Amino acid sequence: MPRKIGPGFSTRAIHVGQKPDPATGAVVPPVYQTSTYAQSDVGVHQGYDYSRAGNPTRANLEMAVASLEGATHGIAFASGMAALSAIITHFKAGDHFIVSENVYGGTYRVLTQVFDRFGIGSTWVDTSALDNVVAALRPATVAIMVETPTNPMMSITDLAGVAQIARERNLLSMVDNTFMSPYFQRPLELGADLVFHSTTKYLGGHSDIIGGIVLTSNNELAEGLAFIQKSVGAVPAPFDCWLTSRSLKTLALRMEQHQANALALAAYLEGRTEVRKIFYPGLPSHPQHELATRQQRTPDGRPGYGGMISIETGSLEKARTLVNGLQIFTLAESLGGVESLVNHPATMTHAAVPRKKREAFGLTDGLVRFSVGVEDVADLEADIGQALARLT
Ligand SMILES: Cc1ncc(COP(=O)(O)O)c(C=O)c1O
């Protein structure tokens, strides 16, 4: 009898792509750790012939994340950067992208230092003001690529507004939804054509895999990306797909706890004199709090602000004292795991962005970014409190 899948987010997160194994009844589908598949005759197989082209464990993950983002297709990759590179590879020399100026440093690096050599151009603008997007349009523009909230300045772009600009001009709108996860933001519902994630972050959720995924309901785009996935071959390992599928089951629970902890810590940080400036869209003082409240929503309609907070300490020295003074927060690249991490964007995640460029949008040497985990919030607050006390 076919399994009935309920429509709720967590029901889908737990059951889509998670059918019990028909061969043994195992409730958790096995890891198909195989590179190839037996054929019963020349060209006769059961839907899979080689794991670069397709693998059942990968297909399960693709189906599950597509369901959570409200997409009809998911195409998984070996990393977030592999997913983004596959998207760009779908275009051709002479094409032009408009991109949010403050994004993950690797996004900036791959477009300006790799794909520019192949004739794919990009213009970087503050997409939180839609006029900037319109002003950057060129005849060669094919897509608008947005990250919101941005990493690490937490600036918000109006996704429905960008989708409309793109639609009116027959361009594609694409969103890096890594910071929010589909639990807090579903760009396709707001009109975007494509969403991508570094699954390394909240979808994986435990800092133990590297992965990426693209989601879309555009059949042509999906077909093109599946072709690139197979042809270029930056595919994730079956076990990493299995771990990510396992993690999706607790995505809602984790995101709720990341957010509860982040809201409490943001309020605490805002009251500390050592903190010159705080960037968290859940604070009413955030300049785009209203837009964030409108477009970042849990599946049952409550606002979602996520678990990422950045603060300005005032100098490199202060940032260094703070990050070195923390005991529960680990100084490390990455974000979105159950354990709290702290990052110094200027020298770590965003070192690829030239100083002048990053300072223009506020990414100074004094900026510190927290990925708030799901530990006891009182312990996190005490940890930040004692580390901040070293600044004065
Ligand atoms: C917002 C965002 N997008 C994309 C990436 C790239 O993903 P990956 O490290 O899995 O290649 C990252 C990584 O830090 C990120 O933070």
GROMACS .gro file of N, CA, C and O and ligand atoms in nm, residues 78-84 103-107 147 149-151 176-179 196-201 209-212 333-335 349-350 369, ligand 1:
model
  160
   78ALA      N    1   2.844   1.815  -0.464
   78ALA     CA    2   2.943   1.779  -0.362
   78ALA      C    3   2.970   1.891  -0.262
   78ALA      O    4   3.029   1.866  -0.157
   79SER      N    5   2.929   2.013  -0.292
   79SER     CA    6   2.946   2.125  -0.199
   79SER      C    7   2.853   2.238  -0.244
   79SER      O    8   2.798   2.233  -0.356
   80GLY      N    9   2.839   2.337  -0.159
   80GLY     CA   10   2.760   2.454  -0.199
   80GLY      C   11   2.825   2.522  -0.319
   80GLY      O   12   2.756   2.567  -0.412
   81MET      N   13   2.958   2.528  -0.319
   81MET     CA   14   3.027   2.592  -0.432
   81MET      C   15   3.011   2.511  -0.560
   81MET      O   16   3.004   2.568  -0.670
   82ALA      N   17   3.006   2.378  -0.549
   82ALA     CA   18   2.983   2.295  -0.668
   82ALA      C   19   2.842   2.321  -0.721
   82ALA      O   20   2.820   2.325  -0.843
   83ALA      N   21   2.746   2.339  -0.630
   83ALA     CA   22   2.608   2.368  -0.673
   83ALA      C   23   2.604   2.502  -0.746
   83ALA      O   24   2.546   2.514  -0.856
   84LEU      N   25   2.669   2.603  -0.687
   84LEU     CA   26   2.670   2.735  -0.750
   84LEU      C   27   2.743   2.731  -0.884
   84LEU      O   28   2.698   2.790  -0.983
  103VAL      N   29   2.795   3.883  -0.010
  103VAL     CA   30   2.757   3.742  -0.009
  103VAL      C   31   2.871   3.662   0.052
  103VAL      O   32   2.976   3.718   0.085
  104TYR      N   33   2.854   3.534   0.063
  104TYR     CA   34   2.962   3.447   0.107
  104TYR      C   35   3.085   3.473   0.017
  104TYR      O   36   3.072   3.483  -0.105
  105GLY      N   37   3.203   3.485   0.079
  105GLY     CA   38   3.324   3.520   0.005
  105GLY      C   39   3.355   3.426  -0.110
  105GLY      O   40   3.409   3.468  -0.214
  106GLY      N   41   3.321   3.300  -0.097
  106GLY     CA   42   3.349   3.202  -0.202
  106GLY      C   43   3.266   3.228  -0.327
  106GLY      O   44   3.310   3.199  -0.439
  107THR      N   45   3.147   3.283  -0.308
  107THR     CA   46   3.061   3.318  -0.421
  107THR      C   47   3.127   3.430  -0.501
  107THR      O   48   3.133   3.426  -0.625
  147GLU      N   49   2.150   3.680  -0.214
  147GLU     CA   50   2.164   3.608  -0.087
  147GLU      C   51   2.092   3.695   0.016
  147GLU      O   52   2.118   3.815   0.025
  149PRO      N   53   1.911   3.658   0.432
  149PRO     CA   54   1.998   3.766   0.476
  149PRO      C   55   2.141   3.742   0.426
  149PRO      O   56   2.181   3.628   0.408
  150THR      N   57   2.215   3.851   0.406
  150THR     CA   58   2.350   3.836   0.355
  150THR      C   59   2.445   3.788   0.463
  150THR      O   60   2.423   3.810   0.582
  151ASN      N   61   2.550   3.727   0.418
  151ASN     CA   62   2.655   3.673   0.502
  151ASN      C   63   2.774   3.768   0.494
  151ASN      O   64   2.833   3.779   0.387
  176ASP      N   65   2.035   3.219  -0.283
  176ASP     CA   66   2.113   3.136  -0.191
  176ASP      C   67   2.037   3.139  -0.058
  176ASP      O   68   2.035   3.241   0.011
  177ASN      N   69   1.972   3.028  -0.023
  177ASN     CA   70   1.885   3.023   0.095
  177ASN      C   71   1.952   2.953   0.213
  177ASN      O   72   1.885   2.908   0.306
  178THR      N   73   2.085   2.948   0.208
  178THR     CA   74   2.161   2.874   0.310
  178THR      C   75   2.134   2.924   0.452
  178THR      O   76   2.119   2.847   0.545
  179PHE      N   77   2.130   3.056   0.470
  179PHE     CA   78   2.118   3.113   0.605
  179PHE      C   79   1.983   3.084   0.669
  179PHE      O   80   1.973   3.073   0.790
  196PHE      N   81   1.933   2.770  -0.406
  196PHE     CA   82   2.040   2.675  -0.378
  196PHE      C   83   2.086   2.689  -0.234
  196PHE      O   84   2.059   2.789  -0.167
  197HIS      N   85   2.150   2.581  -0.187
  197HIS     CA   86   2.197   2.574  -0.049
  197HIS      C   87   2.337   2.516  -0.043
  197HIS      O   88   2.370   2.427  -0.121
  198SER      N   89   2.411   2.562   0.056
  198SER     CA   90   2.522   2.484   0.104
  198SER      C   91   2.458   2.393   0.208
  198SER      O   92   2.420   2.439   0.317
  199THR      N   93   2.443   2.263   0.177
  199THR     CA   94   2.382   2.171   0.276
  199THR      C   95   2.478   2.141   0.391
  199THR      O   96   2.441   2.081   0.490
  200THR      N   97   2.602   2.186   0.372
  200THR     CA   98   2.702   2.182   0.478
  200THR      C   99   2.649   2.249   0.604
  200THR      O  100   2.690   2.216   0.716
  201LYS      N  101   2.560   2.346   0.587
  201LYS     CA  102   2.517   2.432   0.697
  201LYS      C  103   2.391   2.375   0.767
  201LYS      O  104   2.396   2.266   0.817
  209ILE      N  105   2.939   1.710   0.725
  209ILE     CA  106   2.941   1.682   0.580
  209ILE      C  107   2.963   1.812   0.503
  209ILE      O  108   2.938   1.921   0.557
  210ILE      N  109   3.008   1.798   0.378
  210ILE     CA  110   3.014   1.911   0.284
  210ILE      C  111   2.918   1.875   0.171
  210ILE      O  112   2.926   1.764   0.117
  211GLY      N  113   2.827   1.967   0.137
  211GLY     CA  114   2.733   1.936   0.029
  211GLY      C  115   2.661   2.060  -0.020
  211GLY      O  116   2.667   2.167   0.041
  212GLY      N  117   2.594   2.044  -0.133
  212GLY     CA  118   2.516   2.154  -0.190
  212GLY      C  119   2.396   2.098  -0.264
  212GLY      O  120   2.395   1.979  -0.300
  333GLU      N  121   3.555   2.822   1.065
  333GLU     CA  122   3.477   2.852   0.945
  333GLU      C  123   3.344   2.778   0.957
  333GLU      O  124   3.332   2.686   1.035
  334SER      N  125   3.249   2.815   0.873
  334SER     CA  126   3.120   2.746   0.862
  334SER      C  127   3.019   2.792   0.967
  334SER      O  128   3.046   2.880   1.051
  335LEU      N  129   2.900   2.734   0.959
  335LEU     CA  130   2.785   2.777   1.039
  335LEU      C  131   2.676   2.671   1.028
  335LEU      O  132   2.685   2.579   0.947
  349THR      N  133   3.595   3.369   0.639
  349THR     CA  134   3.500   3.343   0.529
  349THR      C  135   3.506   3.444   0.416
  349THR      O  136   3.468   3.415   0.303
  350HIS      N  137   3.546   3.569   0.445
  350HIS     CA  138   3.541   3.674   0.344
  350HIS      C  139   3.678   3.730   0.309
  350HIS      O  140   3.689   3.842   0.258
  369ARG      N  141   3.118   3.723   1.369
  369ARG     CA  142   2.991   3.657   1.335
  369ARG      C  143   2.971   3.533   1.423
  369ARG      O  144   3.061   3.450   1.434
  393LIG     C1  145   2.574   3.146   0.228
  393LIG     C2  146   2.669   3.044   0.174
  393LIG     N1  147   2.656   3.002   0.048
  393LIG     C3  148   2.741   2.909  -0.005
  393LIG     C4  149   2.846   2.858   0.068
  393LIG     C5  150   2.940   2.758   0.006
  393LIG     O1  151   2.911   2.628   0.049
  393LIG     P1  152   3.018   2.512   0.067
  393LIG     O2  153   3.115   2.555   0.171
  393LIG     O3  154   2.935   2.394   0.106
  393LIG     O4  155   3.084   2.491  -0.066
  393LIG     C6  156   2.863   2.900   0.200
  393LIG     C7  157   2.975   2.845   0.280
  393LIG     O5  158   3.016   2.896   0.380
  393LIG     C8  159   2.773   2.995   0.255
  393LIG     O6  160   2.787   3.040   0.380
   0.00000   0.00000   0.00000
